[in-house]
Every structure is written in C-alpha cells, then in structure tokens.
XYZ file of C-alpha atoms in Angstrom:
665
model
C 46.820 135.777 70.174
C 45.016 136.866 73.290
C 47.303 137.424 76.251
C 46.085 135.568 79.278
C 47.453 136.634 82.624
C 46.646 133.208 84.032
C 49.470 131.562 82.078
C 51.237 130.993 85.386
C 49.361 129.304 88.211
C 48.186 131.947 90.686
C 50.289 131.717 93.830
C 48.447 132.157 97.095
C 48.562 135.502 98.805
C 48.353 139.068 97.453
C 52.099 139.631 97.782
C 53.025 136.716 95.561
C 50.266 137.610 93.089
C 51.610 141.182 92.824
C 55.128 139.894 92.372
C 53.993 137.590 89.566
C 52.201 140.379 87.648
C 55.128 142.766 88.096
C 57.680 140.246 86.756
C 55.469 139.279 83.829
C 54.822 142.923 82.776
C 58.509 143.811 82.856
C 59.616 140.844 80.750
C 60.494 141.720 77.134
C 57.968 140.622 74.532
C 60.347 137.991 73.064
C 60.998 136.494 76.525
C 57.255 136.126 77.161
C 56.804 134.425 73.785
C 59.708 132.109 74.569
C 58.207 131.159 77.913
C 54.851 130.394 76.287
C 56.606 128.243 73.657
C 58.562 126.417 76.350
C 55.393 125.719 78.313
C 53.654 124.343 75.221
C 56.652 122.138 74.417
C 56.736 120.681 77.928
C 53.013 120.025 77.757
C 53.291 118.286 74.400
C 56.192 116.127 75.598
C 54.234 115.130 78.703
C 51.257 114.170 76.558
C 53.494 112.221 74.187
C 55.083 110.354 77.075
C 51.686 109.512 78.461
C 50.606 108.117 75.095
C 53.988 106.669 73.948
C 53.825 104.054 71.240
C 55.220 100.721 72.407
C 58.505 99.715 70.738
C 60.324 96.453 70.218
C 63.753 95.768 71.687
C 65.256 92.815 69.846
C 68.786 91.375 70.246
C 71.140 92.337 67.459
C 71.772 88.701 66.628
C 69.417 85.741 67.030
C 70.860 82.230 67.155
C 68.827 79.228 66.065
C 69.953 77.062 68.989
C 69.295 79.598 71.740
C 66.211 81.100 73.350
C 66.057 84.861 72.766
C 64.302 87.457 74.908
C 62.284 90.161 73.163
C 61.084 93.183 75.110
C 58.220 95.579 74.407
C 59.211 98.922 75.923
C 56.709 101.649 76.754
C 53.820 99.203 77.014
C 50.829 100.504 78.932
C 49.300 97.862 81.163
C 45.839 98.685 79.832
C 46.861 98.120 76.197
C 46.042 94.877 74.438
C 49.160 93.995 72.481
C 50.118 90.998 70.390
C 53.573 89.950 69.228
C 54.005 87.676 66.219
C 57.149 85.955 64.939
C 56.732 84.985 61.283
C 53.001 85.061 61.879
C 53.094 82.866 65.001
C 51.970 84.527 68.249
C 54.386 84.818 71.191
C 53.191 85.063 74.754
C 53.837 88.436 76.387
C 54.519 88.571 80.131
C 55.245 91.496 82.468
C 58.944 92.297 82.606
C 60.377 91.854 86.127
C 61.040 95.208 87.771
C 59.519 97.290 84.963
C 55.772 97.946 84.948
C 55.951 99.621 81.537
C 57.562 96.708 79.702
C 56.562 93.276 78.485
C 58.748 90.330 77.565
C 58.450 87.341 75.299
C 60.730 84.346 74.792
C 61.539 83.264 71.263
C 62.296 79.525 71.421
C 65.047 77.866 69.368
C 64.158 77.452 65.723
C 65.685 77.216 62.291
C 68.161 79.607 60.634
C 66.630 82.095 58.263
C 64.907 85.474 58.180
C 62.626 86.381 61.072
C 59.888 89.008 60.921
C 58.596 90.357 64.228
C 55.362 92.349 64.314
C 53.845 94.194 67.249
C 50.085 94.668 66.797
C 47.361 96.352 68.786
C 43.923 94.943 69.671
C 42.547 95.864 66.220
C 45.382 94.089 64.409
C 47.112 97.289 63.305
C 50.893 96.965 63.064
C 52.573 99.239 65.597
C 56.126 98.184 64.747
C 57.813 95.690 62.455
C 61.412 94.459 62.667
C 63.380 91.927 60.674
C 66.302 89.937 62.003
C 68.429 87.176 60.507
C 68.550 84.004 62.558
C 72.044 82.518 62.344
C 73.185 79.002 63.022
C 74.961 79.025 66.367
C 78.232 77.866 64.840
C 78.598 81.323 63.265
C 78.850 82.912 66.703
C 82.209 81.236 67.299
C 83.469 81.983 63.785
C 85.182 85.341 64.594
C 87.286 84.160 67.583
C 87.986 80.841 65.843
C 89.078 82.661 62.710
C 91.333 84.919 64.767
C 92.874 81.818 66.343
C 93.461 80.020 63.022
C 94.721 83.066 61.136
C 97.129 83.848 63.944
C 98.564 80.354 63.523
C 98.771 80.566 59.727
C 99.853 84.174 59.272
C 101.893 84.363 62.463
C 100.592 87.906 62.741
C 98.069 88.784 65.425
C 96.895 92.201 64.195
C 95.708 91.050 60.734
C 94.114 88.003 62.350
C 92.182 90.143 64.837
C 91.124 92.665 62.191
C 89.753 90.030 59.814
C 87.909 88.394 62.706
C 86.391 91.759 63.673
C 85.297 92.305 60.069
C 83.652 88.891 59.957
C 81.821 89.625 63.201
C 80.555 92.974 61.916
C 79.434 91.242 58.708
C 77.442 88.634 60.654
C 75.846 91.263 62.882
C 74.831 93.379 59.887
C 73.177 90.361 58.289
C 75.159 88.143 55.913
C 74.521 89.474 52.408
C 76.473 90.800 49.449
C 75.394 94.373 50.130
C 76.709 94.294 53.733
C 80.302 93.303 52.920
C 81.644 96.842 52.453
C 79.456 98.535 55.125
C 80.548 95.966 57.703
C 84.201 96.629 56.830
C 83.713 100.332 57.482
C 81.725 99.716 60.670
C 84.555 97.561 62.013
C 86.447 100.788 62.617
C 83.847 103.560 62.667
C 81.509 101.791 65.064
C 83.053 98.907 66.968
C 86.694 100.050 67.291
C 85.667 103.598 68.206
C 83.289 102.255 70.850
C 86.083 100.196 72.397
C 88.502 103.115 72.311
C 86.174 105.735 73.794
C 85.297 103.735 76.902
C 86.686 105.652 79.889
C 88.144 102.563 81.552
C 89.809 101.510 78.329
C 91.258 104.984 77.813
C 92.685 104.919 81.343
C 94.467 101.635 80.683
C 95.863 102.891 77.380
C 97.328 105.935 79.114
C 98.765 103.731 81.871
C 100.386 101.402 79.335
C 102.003 104.300 77.492
C 103.148 105.932 80.721
C 104.811 102.799 82.083
C 106.709 102.417 78.810
C 107.889 106.018 79.084
C 108.921 105.522 82.700
C 111.051 102.493 81.839
C 112.808 104.435 79.103
C 113.579 107.443 81.342
C 115.112 105.449 84.192
C 117.159 103.527 81.626
C 118.369 106.722 79.976
C 119.305 108.522 83.219
C 121.472 105.621 84.363
C 119.187 104.340 87.117
C 118.966 100.811 85.742
C 122.720 100.691 85.192
C 123.221 101.709 88.831
C 121.110 98.762 90.008
C 123.114 96.484 87.739
C 126.383 97.689 89.241
C 125.172 96.866 92.743
C 124.082 93.357 91.863
C 127.154 92.307 89.901
C 129.663 93.062 92.677
C 129.500 89.574 94.168
C 129.463 87.648 90.830
C 132.975 86.171 91.031
C 132.348 82.512 90.072
C 130.040 80.599 87.734
C 127.267 79.957 90.213
C 127.318 83.492 91.559
C 127.385 84.847 88.026
C 124.267 82.889 87.117
C 122.581 83.799 90.390
C 123.391 87.484 89.850
C 121.799 87.323 86.397
C 118.710 85.727 87.886
C 118.542 88.256 90.738
C 118.870 91.149 88.318
C 115.964 89.733 86.314
C 113.836 89.812 89.472
C 114.772 93.431 90.163
C 113.614 94.612 86.731
C 110.130 93.209 87.289
C 108.268 96.145 85.788
C 108.867 95.410 82.084
C 109.980 92.289 80.230
C 111.548 94.170 77.313
C 113.648 96.372 79.584
C 114.485 93.299 81.650
C 115.681 91.335 78.625
C 117.694 94.099 76.994
C 119.280 95.621 80.077
C 120.116 92.390 81.918
C 121.280 90.578 78.789
C 123.617 93.320 77.638
C 124.952 94.149 81.104
C 125.672 90.605 82.241
C 127.234 89.440 79.002
C 130.797 90.607 79.849
C 130.478 89.112 83.345
C 129.305 85.682 82.176
C 131.820 85.648 79.329
C 134.648 86.073 81.819
C 133.238 83.201 83.893
C 132.949 80.896 80.837
C 129.179 80.701 80.983
C 127.821 79.883 77.544
C 125.762 82.449 75.669
C 122.946 79.890 75.453
C 122.873 79.648 79.235
C 122.856 83.429 79.612
C 120.004 83.726 77.088
C 118.022 81.124 79.033
C 118.551 82.897 82.362
C 117.462 86.210 80.851
C 114.516 84.975 78.781
C 113.047 82.641 81.400
C 113.081 85.327 84.071
C 111.793 88.373 82.179
C 108.247 87.385 81.163
C 107.430 85.238 84.239
C 108.355 87.977 86.703
C 106.504 90.603 84.642
C 103.300 88.580 84.590
C 103.477 87.943 88.345
C 104.328 91.505 89.360
C 101.573 93.581 90.923
C 102.791 96.622 88.982
C 104.310 96.179 85.530
C 103.832 97.082 81.902
C 101.781 93.877 81.584
C 99.187 94.573 84.235
C 97.312 97.311 82.409
C 96.906 95.053 79.405
C 95.791 92.096 81.513
C 93.402 94.138 83.665
C 91.826 95.610 80.557
C 91.021 92.185 79.143
C 89.849 90.703 82.446
C 87.737 93.742 83.338
C 86.070 93.829 79.934
C 85.194 90.134 80.215
C 83.771 90.176 83.757
C 81.683 93.287 83.080
C 79.661 91.218 80.630
C 78.844 88.488 83.174
C 75.654 88.779 85.187
C 75.986 87.604 88.777
C 79.781 87.817 89.013
C 80.531 90.279 91.800
C 84.249 90.923 91.454
C 86.578 93.519 90.009
C 89.394 93.019 87.544
C 92.189 93.697 90.020
C 90.722 91.290 92.559
C 90.492 88.502 89.986
C 94.022 89.223 88.811
C 95.399 89.095 92.355
C 93.622 85.822 93.107
C 94.717 84.287 89.803
C 98.374 84.772 90.746
C 98.121 81.853 93.170
C 97.222 79.559 90.239
C 99.868 80.944 87.856
C 101.987 77.834 88.201
C 104.158 78.021 85.077
C 105.667 81.464 85.846
C 106.169 80.608 89.523
C 107.706 77.202 88.818
C 109.827 78.653 86.015
C 111.301 81.246 88.369
C 112.012 78.495 90.892
C 113.574 76.258 88.255
C 115.812 79.045 86.926
C 116.968 79.692 90.505
C 117.623 75.960 90.944
C 119.661 75.806 87.748
C 121.650 78.907 88.678
C 122.323 77.911 92.282
C 123.435 74.340 91.523
C 125.151 74.958 88.199
C 123.817 71.581 87.054
C 122.185 71.152 83.630
C 120.821 68.397 81.421
C 120.112 67.839 77.758
C 121.263 70.352 75.154
C 122.101 72.938 77.825
C 124.515 70.569 79.548
C 126.335 70.004 76.261
C 126.819 73.709 75.490
C 127.948 74.395 79.064
C 130.501 71.599 78.776
C 131.731 73.133 75.519
C 132.142 76.560 77.149
C 134.042 75.170 80.140
C 136.222 72.752 78.221
C 137.119 74.870 75.199
C 136.226 78.457 76.126
C 133.922 78.638 73.099
C 130.923 80.595 74.356
C 128.935 80.050 71.149
C 128.660 77.119 68.788
C 130.907 77.122 65.703
C 129.135 78.933 62.864
C 126.586 80.577 65.178
C 124.707 83.596 63.830
C 124.834 86.439 66.316
C 122.152 89.102 66.101
C 122.540 92.855 65.899
C 122.245 94.470 69.320
C 121.277 97.936 68.091
C 117.968 97.690 69.952
C 119.808 96.862 73.142
C 122.067 99.869 72.615
C 118.981 102.083 72.323
C 118.090 101.166 75.911
C 121.524 102.112 77.241
C 122.155 105.009 79.603
C 123.396 108.320 78.264
C 127.161 108.269 77.923
C 129.261 110.269 80.357
C 126.758 110.555 83.191
C 126.939 109.193 86.719
C 124.891 106.020 87.104
C 123.054 105.969 90.398
C 120.665 103.232 91.462
C 118.607 105.751 93.432
C 117.401 107.211 90.124
C 115.586 103.949 89.505
C 114.683 103.102 93.094
C 112.873 106.382 93.813
C 110.563 106.326 90.756
C 109.785 102.652 91.352
C 109.119 103.285 95.040
C 106.861 106.185 94.056
C 105.039 103.885 91.658
C 104.357 101.311 94.368
C 103.504 103.751 97.182
C 101.126 105.866 95.097
C 99.545 102.715 93.704
C 98.791 101.378 97.182
C 97.616 104.793 98.386
C 95.369 105.129 95.346
C 93.795 101.750 95.977
C 93.103 102.690 99.587
C 91.764 106.187 98.813
C 89.396 105.034 96.074
C 88.304 102.059 98.163
C 87.515 104.251 101.174
C 85.576 106.590 98.930
C 83.495 103.651 97.774
C 82.743 101.699 100.972
C 83.976 103.922 103.816
C 86.934 103.740 106.177
C 85.164 101.489 108.703
C 85.449 98.417 106.452
C 88.218 95.818 106.477
C 91.316 96.398 104.374
C 90.360 93.505 102.085
C 86.931 95.045 101.484
C 88.433 98.475 100.853
C 90.958 97.166 98.332
C 88.298 95.028 96.678
C 86.071 98.070 96.180
C 88.882 100.310 94.942
C 89.263 101.781 91.483
C 92.468 100.093 90.353
C 92.427 101.919 87.010
C 92.663 105.324 88.681
C 95.318 104.067 91.089
C 97.419 102.788 88.185
C 97.090 106.098 86.374
C 98.029 108.161 89.440
C 101.016 105.960 90.229
C 102.550 106.026 86.750
C 102.076 109.788 86.411
C 103.722 110.365 89.797
C 106.601 108.029 88.967
C 107.262 109.717 85.612
C 107.306 113.142 87.289
C 109.790 111.896 89.897
C 112.007 110.289 87.239
C 112.074 113.481 85.159
C 112.721 115.636 88.245
C 115.666 113.444 89.283
C 117.100 113.553 85.772
C 116.838 117.350 85.549
C 117.861 118.060 89.134
C 121.139 116.145 88.766
C 121.680 117.443 85.225
C 121.771 113.912 83.881
C 119.358 114.715 81.075
C 118.004 117.871 79.562
C 114.266 118.320 79.412
C 114.352 117.574 75.694
C 116.332 114.361 76.291
C 113.962 113.257 79.042
C 110.942 113.874 76.807
C 112.609 112.081 73.896
C 113.257 109.074 76.129
C 109.677 109.144 77.393
C 108.369 109.268 73.848
C 110.568 106.353 72.750
C 109.245 104.334 75.678
C 105.646 105.177 74.799
C 106.281 104.223 71.182
C 107.591 100.845 72.290
C 104.161 100.152 73.827
C 102.218 101.052 70.669
C 101.874 97.446 69.539
C 100.422 96.484 72.903
C 97.894 99.336 72.698
C 96.796 98.307 69.200
C 96.356 94.669 70.213
C 94.464 95.759 73.316
C 91.995 97.938 71.381
C 91.418 95.211 68.803
C 90.890 92.635 71.538
C 88.296 94.901 73.191
C 86.596 95.342 69.819
C 86.442 91.606 69.192
C 85.134 91.112 72.729
C 82.231 93.510 72.060
C 81.428 91.684 68.841
C 81.528 88.330 70.627
C 79.065 89.688 73.158
C 76.597 90.728 70.438
C 77.030 87.366 68.721
C 76.392 85.636 72.083
C 79.508 83.524 71.618
C 80.008 82.564 75.254
C 76.318 81.739 75.657
C 76.394 79.450 72.642
C 79.594 77.712 73.719
C 78.160 77.173 77.170
C 75.006 75.626 75.768
C 76.988 73.313 73.518
C 79.765 72.332 75.934
C 78.202 72.469 79.380
C 77.147 68.834 79.215
C 80.161 67.641 77.218
C 83.217 68.842 79.161
C 83.784 68.876 82.886
C 84.179 72.544 83.779
C 87.058 71.623 86.071
C 89.127 70.532 83.058
C 88.739 73.867 81.288
C 91.799 75.549 82.913
C 94.023 72.693 81.716
C 92.540 72.809 78.206
C 92.911 76.584 78.094
C 96.559 76.332 79.188
C 97.354 73.939 76.332
C 95.507 76.119 73.805
C 97.273 79.277 74.943
C 100.694 77.632 74.877
C 100.185 76.209 71.384
C 98.888 79.502 70.006
C 101.735 81.527 71.525
C 104.248 79.025 70.153
C 102.828 79.354 66.638
C 102.337 83.124 66.670
C 105.265 84.219 68.804
C 103.240 86.663 70.888
C 101.927 86.171 74.386
C 99.974 89.449 74.398
C 98.106 88.513 71.232
C 97.099 85.170 72.744
C 95.754 86.915 75.837
C 93.796 89.295 73.644
C 92.181 86.440 71.723
C 91.444 83.987 74.547
C 90.664 85.968 77.717
C 87.445 87.618 76.419
C 86.109 84.163 75.503
C 87.457 81.982 78.295
C 86.187 83.898 81.324
C 82.477 84.028 80.353
C 82.661 80.430 79.104
C 84.098 79.048 82.347
C 81.654 81.010 84.499
C 78.579 79.960 82.539
C 79.687 76.322 82.270
C 80.279 76.161 86.020
C 76.804 77.623 86.617
C 75.146 75.098 84.304
C 76.957 72.184 85.943
C 75.986 73.453 89.401
C 79.464 73.922 90.830
C 79.183 75.646 94.193
C 82.503 77.524 94.032
C 83.117 78.665 90.448
C 85.477 81.537 91.306
C 88.568 79.302 91.709
C 87.892 78.044 88.179
C 87.826 81.654 86.984
C 91.138 82.282 88.730
C 92.612 79.107 87.286
C 91.403 79.896 83.772
C 92.753 83.450 83.838
C 96.106 82.181 85.065
C 96.004 79.388 82.457
C 95.764 81.918 79.641
C 98.568 84.072 81.058
C 100.823 81.148 81.921
C 100.179 79.247 78.693
C 100.957 82.364 76.674
C 104.285 82.792 78.481
C 105.204 79.123 78.026
C 104.446 79.192 74.304
C 106.477 82.376 74.052
C 109.477 80.615 75.614
C 109.265 77.763 73.104
C 108.739 79.874 69.986
C 111.608 80.919 67.686
C 109.512 83.865 66.422
C 108.686 85.265 69.848
C 109.713 88.877 70.361
C 111.235 88.238 73.788
C 113.027 85.135 72.501
C 114.538 87.183 69.682
C 115.404 90.072 72.008
C 117.062 87.674 74.453
C 119.204 86.266 71.657
C 120.100 89.754 70.456
C 120.877 91.173 73.911
C 123.095 88.209 74.820
C 124.643 87.778 71.334
C 123.401 84.208 71.164
C 122.339 82.296 68.078
C 118.515 82.291 67.992
C 118.182 78.636 67.021
C 120.677 77.556 69.665
C 118.789 79.565 72.293
C 115.458 77.925 71.434
C 117.024 74.457 71.197
C 118.580 74.669 74.660
C 115.647 76.416 76.390
C 112.917 74.181 74.951
C 113.498 71.087 77.183
C 113.405 73.218 80.326
C 110.226 75.034 79.280
C 108.467 71.792 78.324
C 109.396 70.165 81.632
C 108.091 73.060 83.731
C 104.973 73.310 81.550
C 104.166 69.625 81.997
C 104.665 69.827 85.773
C 102.471 72.942 85.941
C 99.695 71.192 84.063
C 99.762 67.782 85.733
C 100.592 68.796 89.304
C 99.147 72.325 89.324
C 96.147 73.219 87.186
C 94.395 69.850 87.164
C 94.628 69.041 90.920
C 93.628 72.564 92.008
C 90.589 72.456 89.715
C 89.438 69.394 91.678
C 89.951 70.998 95.079
C 93.642 70.708 96.005
C 94.804 73.946 97.678
C 97.074 75.954 95.398
C 99.941 76.086 97.903
C 100.037 72.291 98.153
C 100.006 72.020 94.362
C 102.845 74.533 94.140
C 104.844 72.653 96.769
C 104.217 69.376 94.918
C 105.415 70.934 91.660
C 108.581 72.201 93.333
C 109.358 68.744 94.749
C 108.837 67.107 91.355
C 111.130 69.613 89.642
C 113.859 69.113 92.245
C 113.700 65.319 91.846
C 113.637 65.375 88.038
C 116.449 67.917 87.884
C 118.577 65.840 90.233
C 118.012 62.677 88.207
C 118.691 64.203 84.796
C 121.335 66.853 85.449
C 125.120 66.527 85.608
C 127.763 68.482 87.475
C 129.307 71.438 85.638
C 132.385 70.317 83.738
C 131.150 66.745 83.454
C 130.815 65.597 79.857
C 127.114 64.809 79.284
C 125.640 62.134 77.092
C 126.455 63.170 73.495
C 123.723 64.532 71.266
C 124.521 61.921 68.610
C 126.974 59.090 68.178
C 130.430 60.200 67.056
C 131.288 59.647 63.387
C-alpha cells in the first residue's frame, strides 16, 4: 500500500504542517495502520448512515379493536416508499418532530395474522414483518386471570406468576411452540427488566432497609421504652383502650411491628382492666394498617410509590410524580382516616354495639376475657419481635432513629428538589420536583446507622446481634419485595398488551369516570377479603386503575381529572385495607389474634360489623360525593358526623347487657 502523507488534512501554516509530519513519522508502524483503519471505519459508518435502509417499527401486540401506529425509521424524504398490510396499501405521513421518519395508521380490523411489507419505488421488499392481531379481550386476560386466581387460590404470588406467563405467551404469539419459550421469558426477560430498573432497585433497597430498622429498634428496647411511657396513665377501661390506640399511632412506620408489639405489650394491661381479648384485637388490628397507609414514611410507602410511579410513567400528558400523587391521594383515603376516628370514638366512650358489645359485657360481668372453648394462637412470632432480655429499655433508642428518618427524608426532598428546579422556586414546586426515591433511600440508611450506633454505644447489642436483627427485619419484607417485582412485571406486560388503552376504548362511553373510584374501592375490598393480602391487591389493581381512570377522564372530556386519579389511588389502598380487616386469612388479622391471644374467628366476627360500617360510610359519603365535586374535607366531616350518630344510636354503655345474639334456649 502506498503511504500518502496527505492522510490528515493539511493544517494551515508551516509550523502546524511541520508538527504534523514530525508526529506522523515518529508513530510506530502499527499505530499508523490502526489510525488508517479507524479512519476507514468512520468513513464507512458515515456512508452507511447516509444511505441507511428504512426499517419498520411495529407495536409488539396489535389489537383488532384499536388503531395502531406503525413507524418507518430512517426514511429519507427523497425516497419513494410504500407500506402494505396484507397486500393493502397504508398511507405514509411525516412523523411529527422527526424528519427522518414516516408514520402510518393501521385501522381496526379482524383478528388473525398480519403481514407488513415495506417496498421501494420499484416494488422491491425492503423489510417484512409478521404480527398476530389479537382480539382486544385478550389484553385484559392477564390482569383478570390474576384477579380470579387470587380469589380461587387465595395465593397472590402464583396468581401473578401465571398471569405474567399468559401475558408473555400472548406477546410471543399464541401457538403451541411458544408455550415453553414464553414461560422462560417470563423470568429471563420481563422479570429481569422490572428488577434492573434503577428506580425499582431503589425502592427494593428502601423496603428492606425499613424492615431492618424496625427490627433493630425493637431488639434494642426502643419500642418497649415508648410502650412504657404510654401505658403509665392506663388505669381504667377507657384509658386502657385509649392507650392502646395511642400506642398504635406511635408505631406508624410498620403495621407488623405495630400489631405484634402493641398487642403483646398491652395484653397484661387490658387483662387487668377486664377488657376482652376481642376488643384488644380490634383496637390493635384496626389501627395498624390504617396508620401505616396514611403515614408519610412507613414500610408501606416504598411499595405504594413503586406501583404508582410505574403506572404514571406510562401515561402521556400526566405531569406529576409518584410522591406528589401519593400525598394528594391521602386526602381521599377515607376508610383509613374514618377507621382511625372510629377506633378513637370507641376507645374514648367505651360504648360498643353488636357482637363486640356482647363480648365486652361477658368480660365485665364474668371476668372471662375469651369465649369458652376459644382457640388461642401461638405467639412465637410476637416473641421474636421482643427486646433483648436484661437490657435497659429506653424510648430514645426509638425516637432518635425515627427522628433521623423524618429529618433526612425532608432534607433529601428539599436537596433533590433544589437541584432540579433551583432554590428560587416555591417550597411546593421544590418538593414536587424532588427525587423521593433517593430521599427515602438516604433517610432509611441514616436511620439504620443511628439505630446501630445507639445499640453499640450503650452496649445494648453486639454488632453481630444488631446485624442479625437487621437481617431478620429484611427477611420479613421479602414477601413484599417479591410481590412488588411481580406487580412491576405484570404492569410492563399490560403496557405491551395495551390493556389500559383497550379498557378505555370499551368503557369510556359506558361508565361515568366519576364512579370509577367507588367501583375500584369495592373491587379492592372484595379481592383483599378473598385473598387476605392488601399488598397483593395493590400490586394487581394499581397498574391497571391509574391509566384507565386517566384515559377515561380524557375521553369523557373532564376538565380536572387529577382528583379522580387521587381518588382512585386512595380507593385501591383503602379498599385493600378494608378487605384485609374483614378477612379471616389476612396476615395482619392473624397476627393481631396471635399477639393478643384472641380466637381468630371471634376476632373477625366482632371486628366485621365495625369495618363494614366504616367502609359503607367511606363509600357513600366520601368517594362518591368527592368524585362529583364535593371538597374532601367536607366529605370527611360528613363521614365523621354520620359515624358519631350511628354509633350513638346503636351502642350501649359498658356493663349494660346488650341485645342477645340469639334467643335463649
């Protein structure tokens, strides 16, 4: 090969020219060959880019009832291209905002195979793609199957996995030879994609860390110290019930810790005051989940933010972040708020009605705290949450980590918000633009470090004991992490199947969008009742409900759809908690029975009337009126008034013999 000194462009001026020749002559032979090869490669790539062959971008799934957009990428404006669908030409138009792309709309048609061909002016085929066209009903099959299997199997994880498999099977193209590949892709493709998302990974770490934090401050005696402070004034029945309720509010950060710690700690106090075990179980159970779902920082929030954030990221035109939607939805979370009020009302007055009034009369009149023949559960799980024996229990060991959690969380929101929009904006704008995921991660890490430092500094725990407690707490959150990942996976599959788009098309003219929060609340409550898990219900419904409500509101021309989004998010969360309270297979219901040594059936039987009453009030006087424009605070006030009136009419004074459950023999 002839060496040409003009390989580099000649720079102007003799000095630069001399410098170029000197550098070139002193380069090793292999380096000069490498530079020539690199130059040729860049030239070839530039030529290839200039003469790139147009390519088709087709949605993974085409639905017969929906219009689909097909894009021709890399299209040169001077090229004469034709696009055919099963031999029929489609009109190509310039893609908005992209001069090198063309778009075509594939109108609704019939289910079956579809062959797309991109041809040039001479009729030569540039690219050919085949896609199955599914009936739209198949797009709702995976979430519907998850819903039905959860009811039948009463197991959320198998229900979600089978639904994910079905979705992967539909995306791959329904055929015998895609059954096994779609099963493998359910994990290797879709689950891995959900797990490797940076935002998802952040929330998983947060969820594990908050579980570890709860375990450490339980093990070092911090939670027991708080308990000791609260129970000092519990010297009569009303104060004993109020102390139980107040303690449930203090342990807002985790419902499991709330249930186990409060139930076990208050049991000797309420026994001495002749408060029935059924009443104690109700006070514990009906405080734990509602306060956890309303708390701004808890073991629930990472899970909820993950689902909400994943859903809103798939909605075009919705300018909001997950934390902002969560905060706004709290105002519409009527069942948890009204439940907390009703529990306070019951505790402060000491008045009950229905089955609860009968068991309270039994406890006062006879001293029998449980029904004859009651089956009392094993409290080994409650013992596992107890503080280490022989150590000083100080409330400060819980207060300081929790204060660190809150302070660092708020600081993180402000710092990330300022970094996004600048310090000259309003506080609302700064918080709205913040990275709540990072703030959650920073706050939990800081709180865990403080909790460990306090435990070691006071010689309450060894480093090994602190790490063992942290690990046990993380392990307790494993089920939540698994459900969360599977819910993300199903959400991605629903997006490819265009589930929300299909449901919107089918329902937008059939159901008033303003009734959707009420319908969602009933669905969530029924599903949680049948499956016994509120987290599983959130994982199934939230990814579907949010896009559906938004799109339906857009189609029906509602000017302010965001309140419907807030109401629908709160409807899922609140309905899940209500169903959990009514279900005999709910984990928190079982834990409440175990921690308080109450018969499970008796606990459900006495709690059910209260939960149904508050649920009905939340639906009729909360979700429905606010969807039609009533301010949330007026709806909440109306619900409180109704509960006070109904309670006064139905309840009896403590010690008064209530109407018997059945006629005496």
